[in-house]
Short mmCIF file of C-alpha atoms in Angstrom, two decimals:
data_model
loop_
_atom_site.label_atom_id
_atom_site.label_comp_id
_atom_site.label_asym_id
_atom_site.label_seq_id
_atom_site.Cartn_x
_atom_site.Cartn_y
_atom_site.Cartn_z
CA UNK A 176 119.09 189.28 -15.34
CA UNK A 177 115.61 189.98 -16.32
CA UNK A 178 116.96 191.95 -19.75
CA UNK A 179 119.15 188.60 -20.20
CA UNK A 180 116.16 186.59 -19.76
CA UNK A 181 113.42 188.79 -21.60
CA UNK A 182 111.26 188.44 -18.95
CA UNK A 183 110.68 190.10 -15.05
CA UNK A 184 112.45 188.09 -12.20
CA UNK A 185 110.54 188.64 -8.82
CA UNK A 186 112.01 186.73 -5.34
CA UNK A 187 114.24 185.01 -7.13
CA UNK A 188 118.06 183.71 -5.20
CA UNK A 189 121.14 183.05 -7.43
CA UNK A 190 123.71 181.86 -5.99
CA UNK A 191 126.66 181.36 -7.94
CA UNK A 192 130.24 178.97 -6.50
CA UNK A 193 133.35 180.84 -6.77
CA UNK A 194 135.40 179.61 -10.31
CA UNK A 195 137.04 176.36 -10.75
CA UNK A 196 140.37 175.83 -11.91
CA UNK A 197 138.85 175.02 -15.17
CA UNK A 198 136.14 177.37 -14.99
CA UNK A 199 133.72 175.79 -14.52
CA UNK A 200 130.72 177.19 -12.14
CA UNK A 201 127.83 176.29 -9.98
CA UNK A 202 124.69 178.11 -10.41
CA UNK A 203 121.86 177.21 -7.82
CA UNK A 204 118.09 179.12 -8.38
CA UNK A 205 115.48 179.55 -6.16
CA UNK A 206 112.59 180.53 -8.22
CA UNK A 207 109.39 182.63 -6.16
CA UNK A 208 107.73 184.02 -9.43
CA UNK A 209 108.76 185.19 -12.94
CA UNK A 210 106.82 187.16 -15.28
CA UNK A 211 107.27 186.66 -18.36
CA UNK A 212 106.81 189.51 -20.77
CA UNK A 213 102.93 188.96 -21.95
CA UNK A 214 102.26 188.95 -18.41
CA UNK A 215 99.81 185.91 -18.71
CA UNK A 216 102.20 182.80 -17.62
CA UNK A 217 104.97 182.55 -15.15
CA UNK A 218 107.29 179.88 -16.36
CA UNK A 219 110.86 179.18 -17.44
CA UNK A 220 111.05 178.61 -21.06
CA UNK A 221 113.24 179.48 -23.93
CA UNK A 222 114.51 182.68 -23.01
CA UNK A 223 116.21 180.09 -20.14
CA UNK A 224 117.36 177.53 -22.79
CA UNK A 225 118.96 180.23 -25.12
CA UNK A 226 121.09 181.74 -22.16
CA UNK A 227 122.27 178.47 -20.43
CA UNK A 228 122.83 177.58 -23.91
CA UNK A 229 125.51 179.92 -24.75
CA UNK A 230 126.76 179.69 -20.76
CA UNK A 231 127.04 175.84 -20.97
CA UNK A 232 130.90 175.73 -22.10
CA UNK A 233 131.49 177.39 -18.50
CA UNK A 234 129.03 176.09 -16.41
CA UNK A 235 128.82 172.45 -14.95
CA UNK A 236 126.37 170.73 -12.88
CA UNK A 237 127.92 168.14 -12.39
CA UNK A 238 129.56 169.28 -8.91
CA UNK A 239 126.20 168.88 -7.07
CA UNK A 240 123.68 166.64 -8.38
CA UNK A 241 120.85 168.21 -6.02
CA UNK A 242 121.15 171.25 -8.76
CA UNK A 243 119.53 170.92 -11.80
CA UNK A 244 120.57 172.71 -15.12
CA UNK A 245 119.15 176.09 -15.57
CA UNK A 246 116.98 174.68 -18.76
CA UNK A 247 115.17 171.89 -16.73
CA UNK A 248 114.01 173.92 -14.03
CA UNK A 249 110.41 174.97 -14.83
CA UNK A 250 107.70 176.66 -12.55
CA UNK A 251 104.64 175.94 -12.44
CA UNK A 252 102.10 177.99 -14.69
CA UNK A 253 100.06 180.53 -13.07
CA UNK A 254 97.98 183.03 -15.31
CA UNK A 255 98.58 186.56 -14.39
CA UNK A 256 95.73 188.31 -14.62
CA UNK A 257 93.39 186.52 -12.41
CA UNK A 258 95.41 187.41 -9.20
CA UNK A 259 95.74 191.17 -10.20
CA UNK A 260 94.69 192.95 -7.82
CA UNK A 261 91.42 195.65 -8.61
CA UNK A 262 93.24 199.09 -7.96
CA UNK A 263 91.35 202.45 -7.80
CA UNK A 264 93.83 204.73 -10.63
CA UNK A 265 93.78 207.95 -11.63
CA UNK A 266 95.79 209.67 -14.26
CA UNK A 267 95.84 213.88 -13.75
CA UNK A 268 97.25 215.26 -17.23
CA UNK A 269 98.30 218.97 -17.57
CA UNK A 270 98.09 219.85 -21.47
CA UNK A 271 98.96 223.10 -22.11
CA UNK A 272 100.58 222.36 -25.26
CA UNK A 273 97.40 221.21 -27.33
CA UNK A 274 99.18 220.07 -30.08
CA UNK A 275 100.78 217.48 -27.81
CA UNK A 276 97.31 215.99 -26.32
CA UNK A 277 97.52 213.30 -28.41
CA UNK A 278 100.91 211.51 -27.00
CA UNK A 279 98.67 212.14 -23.59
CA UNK A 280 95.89 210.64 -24.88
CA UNK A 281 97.64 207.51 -25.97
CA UNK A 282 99.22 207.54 -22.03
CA UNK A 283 95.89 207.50 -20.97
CA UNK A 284 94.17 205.12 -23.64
CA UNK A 285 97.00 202.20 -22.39
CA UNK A 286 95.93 202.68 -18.83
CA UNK A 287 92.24 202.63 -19.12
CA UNK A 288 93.07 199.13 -21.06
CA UNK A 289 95.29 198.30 -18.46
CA UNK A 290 92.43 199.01 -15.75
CA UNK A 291 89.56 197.42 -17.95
CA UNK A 292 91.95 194.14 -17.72
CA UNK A 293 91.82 193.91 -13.97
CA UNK A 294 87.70 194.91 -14.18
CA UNK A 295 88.08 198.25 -13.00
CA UNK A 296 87.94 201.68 -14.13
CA UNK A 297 90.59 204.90 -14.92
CA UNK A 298 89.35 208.50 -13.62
CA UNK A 299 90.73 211.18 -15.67
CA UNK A 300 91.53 214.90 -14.66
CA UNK A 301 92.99 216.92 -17.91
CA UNK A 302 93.82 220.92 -17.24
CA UNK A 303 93.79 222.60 -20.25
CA UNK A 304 95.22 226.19 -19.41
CA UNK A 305 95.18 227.62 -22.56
CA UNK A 306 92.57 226.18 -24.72
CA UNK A 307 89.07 228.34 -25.16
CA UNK A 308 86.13 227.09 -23.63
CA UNK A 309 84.58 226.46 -26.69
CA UNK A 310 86.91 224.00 -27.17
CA UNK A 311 85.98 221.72 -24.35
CA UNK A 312 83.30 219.99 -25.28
CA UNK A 313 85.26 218.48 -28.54
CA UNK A 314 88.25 217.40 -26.12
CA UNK A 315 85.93 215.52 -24.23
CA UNK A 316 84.26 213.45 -26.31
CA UNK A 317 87.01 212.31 -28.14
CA UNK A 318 88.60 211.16 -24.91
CA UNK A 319 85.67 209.88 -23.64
CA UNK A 320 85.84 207.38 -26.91
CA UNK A 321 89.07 207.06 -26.77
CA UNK A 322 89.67 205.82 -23.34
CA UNK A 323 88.59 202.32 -22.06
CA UNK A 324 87.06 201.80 -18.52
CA UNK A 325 86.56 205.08 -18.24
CA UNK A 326 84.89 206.10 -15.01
CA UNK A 327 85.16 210.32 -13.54
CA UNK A 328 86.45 212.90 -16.35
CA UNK A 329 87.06 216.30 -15.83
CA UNK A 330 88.28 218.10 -17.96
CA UNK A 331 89.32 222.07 -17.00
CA UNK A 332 90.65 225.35 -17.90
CA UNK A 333 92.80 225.57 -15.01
CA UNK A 334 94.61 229.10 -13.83
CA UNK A 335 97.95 228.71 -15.79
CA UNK A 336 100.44 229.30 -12.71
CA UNK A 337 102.97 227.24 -11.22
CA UNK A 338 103.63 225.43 -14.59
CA UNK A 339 102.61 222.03 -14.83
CA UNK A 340 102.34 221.32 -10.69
CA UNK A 341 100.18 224.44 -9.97
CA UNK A 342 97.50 222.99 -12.58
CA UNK A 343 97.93 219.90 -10.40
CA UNK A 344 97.31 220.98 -7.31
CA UNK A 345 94.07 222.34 -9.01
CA UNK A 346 93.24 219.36 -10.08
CA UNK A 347 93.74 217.88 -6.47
CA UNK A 348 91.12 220.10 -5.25
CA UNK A 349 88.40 218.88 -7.82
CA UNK A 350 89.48 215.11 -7.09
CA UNK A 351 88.96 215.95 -2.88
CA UNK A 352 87.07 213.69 -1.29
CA UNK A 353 87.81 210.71 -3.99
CA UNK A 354 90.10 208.00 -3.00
CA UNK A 355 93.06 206.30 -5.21
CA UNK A 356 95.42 203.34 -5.21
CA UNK A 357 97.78 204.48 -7.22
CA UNK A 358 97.62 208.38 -9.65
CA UNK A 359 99.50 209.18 -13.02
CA UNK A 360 100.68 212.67 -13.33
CA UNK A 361 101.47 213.53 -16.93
CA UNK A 362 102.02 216.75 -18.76
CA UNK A 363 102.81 218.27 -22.23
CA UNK A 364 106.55 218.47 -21.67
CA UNK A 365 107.82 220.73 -24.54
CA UNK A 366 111.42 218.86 -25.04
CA UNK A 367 110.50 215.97 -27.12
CA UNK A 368 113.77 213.79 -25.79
CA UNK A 369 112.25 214.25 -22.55
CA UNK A 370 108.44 213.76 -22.79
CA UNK A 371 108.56 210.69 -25.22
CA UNK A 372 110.91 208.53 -23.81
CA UNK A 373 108.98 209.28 -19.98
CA UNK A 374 105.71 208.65 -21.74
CA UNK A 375 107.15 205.65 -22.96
CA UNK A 376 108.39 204.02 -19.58
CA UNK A 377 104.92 204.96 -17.41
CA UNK A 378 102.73 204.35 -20.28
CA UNK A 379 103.73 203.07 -23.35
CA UNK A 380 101.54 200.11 -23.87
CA UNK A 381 98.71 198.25 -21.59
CA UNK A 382 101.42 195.88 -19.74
CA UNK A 383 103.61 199.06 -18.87
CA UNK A 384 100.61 200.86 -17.83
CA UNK A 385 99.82 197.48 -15.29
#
């Protein structure tokens, strides 16, 4: 429904009458909240009128006038962001691909926005098992200016053991002691048609990152 629609359906009841003999059918919604896909206003709009639309031929409304067709049912607008809730986040990225810290970066960049929406800040934990130390000092600045709301970063040539989850669990033990509402755990996958299309769904822009 929420594909159909082009935006995200929360709490939402539809209850649908079983076929008429001339097929026509009953649709009844109980809207909670829908989000549309900018995130901002929760409404019913055109992405409503376009599908009932194209369903009207085999819908009718007619059967119970308590229902109201699908296009005249609007909700009331609520913006978004002001009831998003501050949440403490931290994203722990294993890199031991260099040459892939970039896609990572991005990851993190779209959080940090994400976080700097709501007011609050990202910490940042990047293991970097096989990069020389002299090399540090570069990484971190240019994520330091390329992530917004940035609060802790550490970045660390962690033992390279246990793949991507033993440099995590180092990580873990640096981060003791802090507490988080919700972590990111990203690493330099080496299959592209694996890494890119999971970067994609976690991260891939500000609202995904929300």
């Amino acid at each position: 429904l929420s594909r159909q629609l082009g935006f995200h359906a929360s709490k939402v009841a539809v209850n649908a009458t079983p076929p008429t003999e001339r097929g026509d059918v009953t649709i009844e919604v109980q809207p909670a909240s829908w989000e549309e896909e900018d995130g901002k206003v929760v409404t019913v709009g055109q992405s409503w009128l376009q599908m009932s639309s194209q369903l009207r031929p085999k819908f009718s409304y007619r059967k119970n006038p308590q229902i109201q067709p699908v296009q005249e049912i609007v909700l009331s607008k609520v913006d978004l962001a002001k009831q998003r809730k501050k949440m403490r986040v931290a994203v722990f990225a294993q890199a031991a691909y260099l040459n892939m810290l970039p896609e990572l970066q991005q990851c993190i960049t779209n959080v940090g926005a994400a976080q700097a929406n709501t007011g609050s800040t990202v910490d940042v934990y990047l293991s970097t098992p096989l990069a020389q130390q002299s090399e540090l000092p570069h990484i971190t600045e240019k994520m330091k200016q390329a992530t917004p709301a940035l609060g802790v970063l550490e970045v660390s040539i962690t033992q390279n053991k246990g793949a991507d989850f033993g440099q995590f669990l180092q990580q873990m033990q640096s981060a003791a002691g802090r507490e988080y509402d919700a972590v990111l755990k990203i690493h330099t996958k080496s299959q592209d048609f694996i890494r890119k299309p999971i970067l994609n769904l976690l991260c891939g822009d500000s609202d995904t990152a929300q």
